[in-house]
Amino acid sequence: MTSPVRPPTPHADVRAPRPPRTRIASALCALVLTLGHLVTAYLTLLAYAADPAGPWDSETVAHSNFAAGTALALTAVTAGLSRVFVKAGWVRRWWYAVPAGLAVAAVLRLTLLAPEL
Protein backbone atom coordinates (compact mmCIF):
# COMPACT_ATOMS: atom_id res chain seq x y z
CA MET A 1 0.00 0.00 0.00
CA THR A 2 1.41 3.38 -0.92
CA SER A 3 0.75 6.63 0.83
CA PRO A 4 -0.74 9.50 -1.08
CA VAL A 5 1.68 12.24 -1.96
CA ARG A 6 0.69 15.78 -1.22
CA PRO A 7 1.47 18.34 -3.84
CA PRO A 8 3.75 21.09 -2.53
CA THR A 9 1.98 24.26 -1.61
CA PRO A 10 3.37 27.37 -3.28
CA HIS A 11 3.52 29.42 -0.05
CA ALA A 12 4.59 26.77 2.45
CA ASP A 13 7.50 28.81 3.82
CA VAL A 14 5.51 32.02 4.37
CA ARG A 15 4.52 32.63 7.99
CA ALA A 16 0.96 33.30 8.97
CA PRO A 17 0.28 36.85 10.14
CA ARG A 18 0.56 37.25 13.88
CA PRO A 19 -2.49 38.30 15.87
CA PRO A 20 -2.51 41.82 17.34
CA ARG A 21 -2.21 40.50 20.90
CA THR A 22 1.07 38.77 20.06
CA ARG A 23 2.42 41.90 18.38
CA ILE A 24 1.59 43.99 21.45
CA ALA A 25 3.22 41.42 23.73
CA SER A 26 6.32 41.42 21.52
CA ALA A 27 6.52 45.21 21.61
CA LEU A 28 6.16 45.29 25.41
CA CYS A 29 8.79 42.60 25.87
CA ALA A 30 11.17 44.43 23.55
CA LEU A 31 10.58 47.65 25.50
CA VAL A 32 11.28 45.97 28.85
CA LEU A 33 14.44 44.31 27.54
CA THR A 34 15.66 47.51 25.89
CA LEU A 35 15.22 49.49 29.11
CA GLY A 36 17.06 46.81 31.07
CA HIS A 37 19.89 46.76 28.54
CA LEU A 38 20.18 50.55 28.56
CA VAL A 39 20.52 50.64 32.35
CA THR A 40 23.07 47.83 32.23
CA ALA A 41 25.04 49.54 29.47
CA TYR A 42 25.04 52.80 31.45
CA LEU A 43 26.41 51.08 34.55
CA THR A 44 29.06 49.34 32.46
CA LEU A 45 30.01 52.67 30.92
CA LEU A 46 30.29 54.19 34.39
CA ALA A 47 32.53 51.33 35.47
CA TYR A 48 34.84 51.93 32.51
CA ALA A 49 34.83 55.72 32.99
CA ALA A 50 36.13 55.46 36.55
CA ASP A 51 39.81 56.39 36.60
CA PRO A 52 41.64 56.70 39.94
CA ALA A 53 43.38 60.03 40.49
CA GLY A 54 46.33 58.38 42.21
CA PRO A 55 47.38 55.59 44.56
CA TRP A 56 45.30 57.10 47.37
CA ASP A 57 42.02 56.95 45.40
CA SER A 58 40.68 53.54 46.44
CA GLU A 59 37.15 54.93 46.51
CA THR A 60 37.05 55.26 42.71
CA VAL A 61 38.17 51.64 42.35
CA ALA A 62 35.42 50.54 44.73
CA HIS A 63 32.82 52.52 42.79
CA SER A 64 34.01 51.00 39.51
CA ASN A 65 33.77 47.49 40.96
CA PHE A 66 30.32 48.23 42.37
CA ALA A 67 29.05 49.55 39.02
CA ALA A 68 30.47 46.56 37.13
CA GLY A 69 29.05 44.10 39.67
CA THR A 70 25.63 45.71 39.52
CA ALA A 71 25.77 45.65 35.73
CA LEU A 72 26.62 41.94 35.86
CA ALA A 73 23.64 41.28 38.16
CA LEU A 74 21.31 43.24 35.87
CA THR A 75 22.67 41.28 32.92
CA ALA A 76 21.64 38.07 34.65
CA VAL A 77 18.14 39.48 35.17
CA THR A 78 17.76 40.60 31.55
CA ALA A 79 19.15 37.29 30.31
CA GLY A 80 16.53 35.47 32.38
CA LEU A 81 13.80 37.71 31.02
CA SER A 82 15.10 37.13 27.51
CA ARG A 83 14.87 33.39 28.05
CA VAL A 84 11.27 33.66 29.26
CA PHE A 85 10.26 35.92 26.38
CA VAL A 86 11.97 33.76 23.75
CA LYS A 87 10.36 30.60 25.15
CA ALA A 88 6.98 32.31 24.96
CA GLY A 89 7.66 33.21 21.34
CA TRP A 90 7.35 36.95 21.86
CA VAL A 91 10.90 37.89 20.87
CA ARG A 92 13.56 36.27 18.73
CA ARG A 93 16.69 34.45 19.84
CA TRP A 94 19.09 37.26 18.88
CA TRP A 95 18.01 39.04 22.08
CA TYR A 96 20.40 36.67 23.90
CA ALA A 97 23.37 38.42 22.27
CA VAL A 98 22.91 41.75 24.06
CA PRO A 99 23.13 40.46 27.66
CA ALA A 100 25.98 38.16 26.64
CA GLY A 101 28.00 41.09 25.30
CA LEU A 102 27.25 43.26 28.31
CA ALA A 103 28.19 40.42 30.66
CA VAL A 104 31.54 39.98 28.92
CA ALA A 105 32.21 43.73 29.21
CA ALA A 106 31.33 43.76 32.94
CA VAL A 107 33.42 40.68 33.70
CA LEU A 108 36.38 42.14 31.83
CA ARG A 109 36.11 45.33 33.89
CA LEU A 110 36.02 43.30 37.09
CA THR A 111 39.02 41.14 36.16
CA LEU A 112 41.48 41.98 33.39
CA LEU A 113 40.63 45.65 32.87
CA ALA A 114 40.11 46.59 36.53
CA PRO A 115 41.44 50.03 37.50
CA GLU A 116 44.74 49.88 39.34
CA LEU A 117 46.00 52.05 42.15
PDB file of C-alpha atoms in Angstrom:
ATOM      1  CA  MET A   1       0.000   0.000   0.000  1.00  0.00           C
ATOM      2  CA  THR A   2       1.408   3.377  -0.925  1.00  0.00           C
ATOM      3  CA  SER A   3       0.748   6.631   0.826  1.00  0.00           C
ATOM      4  CA  PRO A   4      -0.743   9.499  -1.085  1.00  0.00           C
ATOM      5  CA  VAL A   5       1.680  12.241  -1.957  1.00  0.00           C
ATOM      6  CA  ARG A   6       0.692  15.780  -1.225  1.00  0.00           C
ATOM      7  CA  PRO A   7       1.470  18.343  -3.839  1.00  0.00           C
ATOM      8  CA  PRO A   8       3.749  21.085  -2.526  1.00  0.00           C
ATOM      9  CA  THR A   9       1.983  24.263  -1.611  1.00  0.00           C
ATOM     10  CA  PRO A  10       3.366  27.371  -3.278  1.00  0.00           C
ATOM     11  CA  HIS A  11       3.523  29.418  -0.052  1.00  0.00           C
ATOM     12  CA  ALA A  12       4.589  26.773   2.450  1.00  0.00           C
ATOM     13  CA  ASP A  13       7.504  28.814   3.817  1.00  0.00           C
ATOM     14  CA  VAL A  14       5.507  32.025   4.372  1.00  0.00           C
ATOM     15  CA  ARG A  15       4.523  32.634   7.993  1.00  0.00           C
ATOM     16  CA  ALA A  16       0.957  33.295   8.971  1.00  0.00           C
ATOM     17  CA  PRO A  17       0.277  36.848  10.140  1.00  0.00           C
ATOM     18  CA  ARG A  18       0.564  37.249  13.884  1.00  0.00           C
ATOM     19  CA  PRO A  19      -2.489  38.299  15.870  1.00  0.00           C
ATOM     20  CA  PRO A  20      -2.506  41.824  17.343  1.00  0.00           C
ATOM     21  CA  ARG A  21      -2.211  40.505  20.902  1.00  0.00           C
ATOM     22  CA  THR A  22       1.065  38.768  20.058  1.00  0.00           C
ATOM     23  CA  ARG A  23       2.420  41.900  18.378  1.00  0.00           C
ATOM     24  CA  ILE A  24       1.590  43.987  21.449  1.00  0.00           C
ATOM     25  CA  ALA A  25       3.224  41.418  23.726  1.00  0.00           C
ATOM     26  CA  SER A  26       6.323  41.424  21.522  1.00  0.00           C
ATOM     27  CA  ALA A  27       6.517  45.212  21.609  1.00  0.00           C
ATOM     28  CA  LEU A  28       6.162  45.294  25.408  1.00  0.00           C
ATOM     29  CA  CYS A  29       8.791  42.598  25.872  1.00  0.00           C
ATOM     30  CA  ALA A  30      11.168  44.427  23.552  1.00  0.00           C
ATOM     31  CA  LEU A  31      10.582  47.646  25.496  1.00  0.00           C
ATOM     32  CA  VAL A  32      11.278  45.974  28.854  1.00  0.00           C
ATOM     33  CA  LEU A  33      14.435  44.310  27.541  1.00  0.00           C
ATOM     34  CA  THR A  34      15.659  47.506  25.893  1.00  0.00           C
ATOM     35  CA  LEU A  35      15.220  49.491  29.108  1.00  0.00           C
ATOM     36  CA  GLY A  36      17.061  46.813  31.072  1.00  0.00           C
ATOM     37  CA  HIS A  37      19.891  46.760  28.537  1.00  0.00           C
ATOM     38  CA  LEU A  38      20.177  50.554  28.564  1.00  0.00           C
ATOM     39  CA  VAL A  39      20.520  50.635  32.354  1.00  0.00           C
ATOM     40  CA  THR A  40      23.071  47.827  32.229  1.00  0.00           C
ATOM     41  CA  ALA A  41      25.042  49.542  29.467  1.00  0.00           C
ATOM     42  CA  TYR A  42      25.035  52.802  31.449  1.00  0.00           C
ATOM     43  CA  LEU A  43      26.412  51.077  34.550  1.00  0.00           C
ATOM     44  CA  THR A  44      29.056  49.341  32.457  1.00  0.00           C
ATOM     45  CA  LEU A  45      30.013  52.674  30.920  1.00  0.00           C
ATOM     46  CA  LEU A  46      30.292  54.193  34.394  1.00  0.00           C
ATOM     47  CA  ALA A  47      32.531  51.334  35.472  1.00  0.00           C
ATOM     48  CA  TYR A  48      34.841  51.931  32.514  1.00  0.00           C
ATOM     49  CA  ALA A  49      34.829  55.716  32.994  1.00  0.00           C
ATOM     50  CA  ALA A  50      36.133  55.465  36.551  1.00  0.00           C
ATOM     51  CA  ASP A  51      39.811  56.391  36.600  1.00  0.00           C
ATOM     52  CA  PRO A  52      41.638  56.699  39.939  1.00  0.00           C
ATOM     53  CA  ALA A  53      43.383  60.026  40.487  1.00  0.00           C
ATOM     54  CA  GLY A  54      46.328  58.378  42.210  1.00  0.00           C
ATOM     55  CA  PRO A  55      47.385  55.590  44.562  1.00  0.00           C
ATOM     56  CA  TRP A  56      45.299  57.096  47.374  1.00  0.00           C
ATOM     57  CA  ASP A  57      42.019  56.954  45.399  1.00  0.00           C
ATOM     58  CA  SER A  58      40.683  53.543  46.440  1.00  0.00           C
ATOM     59  CA  GLU A  59      37.147  54.934  46.509  1.00  0.00           C
ATOM     60  CA  THR A  60      37.048  55.258  42.712  1.00  0.00           C
ATOM     61  CA  VAL A  61      38.169  51.643  42.348  1.00  0.00           C
ATOM     62  CA  ALA A  62      35.423  50.538  44.726  1.00  0.00           C
ATOM     63  CA  HIS A  63      32.818  52.517  42.786  1.00  0.00           C
ATOM     64  CA  SER A  64      34.007  50.995  39.513  1.00  0.00           C
ATOM     65  CA  ASN A  65      33.767  47.491  40.964  1.00  0.00           C
ATOM     66  CA  PHE A  66      30.315  48.229  42.373  1.00  0.00           C
ATOM     67  CA  ALA A  67      29.047  49.550  39.019  1.00  0.00           C
ATOM     68  CA  ALA A  68      30.468  46.562  37.128  1.00  0.00           C
ATOM     69  CA  GLY A  69      29.054  44.097  39.674  1.00  0.00           C
ATOM     70  CA  THR A  70      25.626  45.713  39.524  1.00  0.00           C
ATOM     71  CA  ALA A  71      25.772  45.649  35.727  1.00  0.00           C
ATOM     72  CA  LEU A  72      26.618  41.944  35.864  1.00  0.00           C
ATOM     73  CA  ALA A  73      23.639  41.277  38.157  1.00  0.00           C
ATOM     74  CA  LEU A  74      21.309  43.238  35.866  1.00  0.00           C
ATOM     75  CA  THR A  75      22.670  41.285  32.925  1.00  0.00           C
ATOM     76  CA  ALA A  76      21.639  38.067  34.655  1.00  0.00           C
ATOM     77  CA  VAL A  77      18.141  39.476  35.173  1.00  0.00           C
ATOM     78  CA  THR A  78      17.764  40.600  31.553  1.00  0.00           C
ATOM     79  CA  ALA A  79      19.150  37.288  30.311  1.00  0.00           C
ATOM     80  CA  GLY A  80      16.527  35.465  32.379  1.00  0.00           C
ATOM     81  CA  LEU A  81      13.799  37.715  31.019  1.00  0.00           C
ATOM     82  CA  SER A  82      15.103  37.127  27.510  1.00  0.00           C
ATOM     83  CA  ARG A  83      14.866  33.386  28.053  1.00  0.00           C
ATOM     84  CA  VAL A  84      11.275  33.656  29.265  1.00  0.00           C
ATOM     85  CA  PHE A  85      10.262  35.923  26.376  1.00  0.00           C
ATOM     86  CA  VAL A  86      11.973  33.758  23.751  1.00  0.00           C
ATOM     87  CA  LYS A  87      10.364  30.596  25.145  1.00  0.00           C
ATOM     88  CA  ALA A  88       6.978  32.309  24.965  1.00  0.00           C
ATOM     89  CA  GLY A  89       7.658  33.208  21.342  1.00  0.00           C
ATOM     90  CA  TRP A  90       7.349  36.954  21.856  1.00  0.00           C
ATOM     91  CA  VAL A  91      10.900  37.895  20.865  1.00  0.00           C
ATOM     92  CA  ARG A  92      13.558  36.266  18.733  1.00  0.00           C
ATOM     93  CA  ARG A  93      16.694  34.454  19.841  1.00  0.00           C
ATOM     94  CA  TRP A  94      19.085  37.256  18.881  1.00  0.00           C
ATOM     95  CA  TRP A  95      18.010  39.035  22.083  1.00  0.00           C
ATOM     96  CA  TYR A  96      20.404  36.672  23.901  1.00  0.00           C
ATOM     97  CA  ALA A  97      23.374  38.420  22.266  1.00  0.00           C
ATOM     98  CA  VAL A  98      22.915  41.750  24.058  1.00  0.00           C
ATOM     99  CA  PRO A  99      23.126  40.458  27.659  1.00  0.00           C
ATOM    100  CA  ALA A 100      25.976  38.163  26.643  1.00  0.00           C
ATOM    101  CA  GLY A 101      28.003  41.089  25.301  1.00  0.00           C
ATOM    102  CA  LEU A 102      27.248  43.259  28.307  1.00  0.00           C
ATOM    103  CA  ALA A 103      28.188  40.425  30.662  1.00  0.00           C
ATOM    104  CA  VAL A 104      31.538  39.982  28.919  1.00  0.00           C
ATOM    105  CA  ALA A 105      32.206  43.732  29.209  1.00  0.00           C
ATOM    106  CA  ALA A 106      31.328  43.760  32.935  1.00  0.00           C
ATOM    107  CA  VAL A 107      33.423  40.676  33.704  1.00  0.00           C
ATOM    108  CA  LEU A 108      36.379  42.139  31.826  1.00  0.00           C
ATOM    109  CA  ARG A 109      36.111  45.335  33.888  1.00  0.00           C
ATOM    110  CA  LEU A 110      36.022  43.303  37.089  1.00  0.00           C
ATOM    111  CA  THR A 111      39.017  41.135  36.161  1.00  0.00           C
ATOM    112  CA  LEU A 112      41.477  41.984  33.393  1.00  0.00           C
ATOM    113  CA  LEU A 113      40.633  45.645  32.873  1.00  0.00           C
ATOM    114  CA  ALA A 114      40.105  46.588  36.526  1.00  0.00           C
ATOM    115  CA  PRO A 115      41.437  50.032  37.504  1.00  0.00           C
ATOM    116  CA  GLU A 116      44.744  49.881  39.338  1.00  0.00           C
ATOM    117  CA  LEU A 117      46.005  52.052  42.147  1.00  0.00           C
TER     118      LEU A 117
END
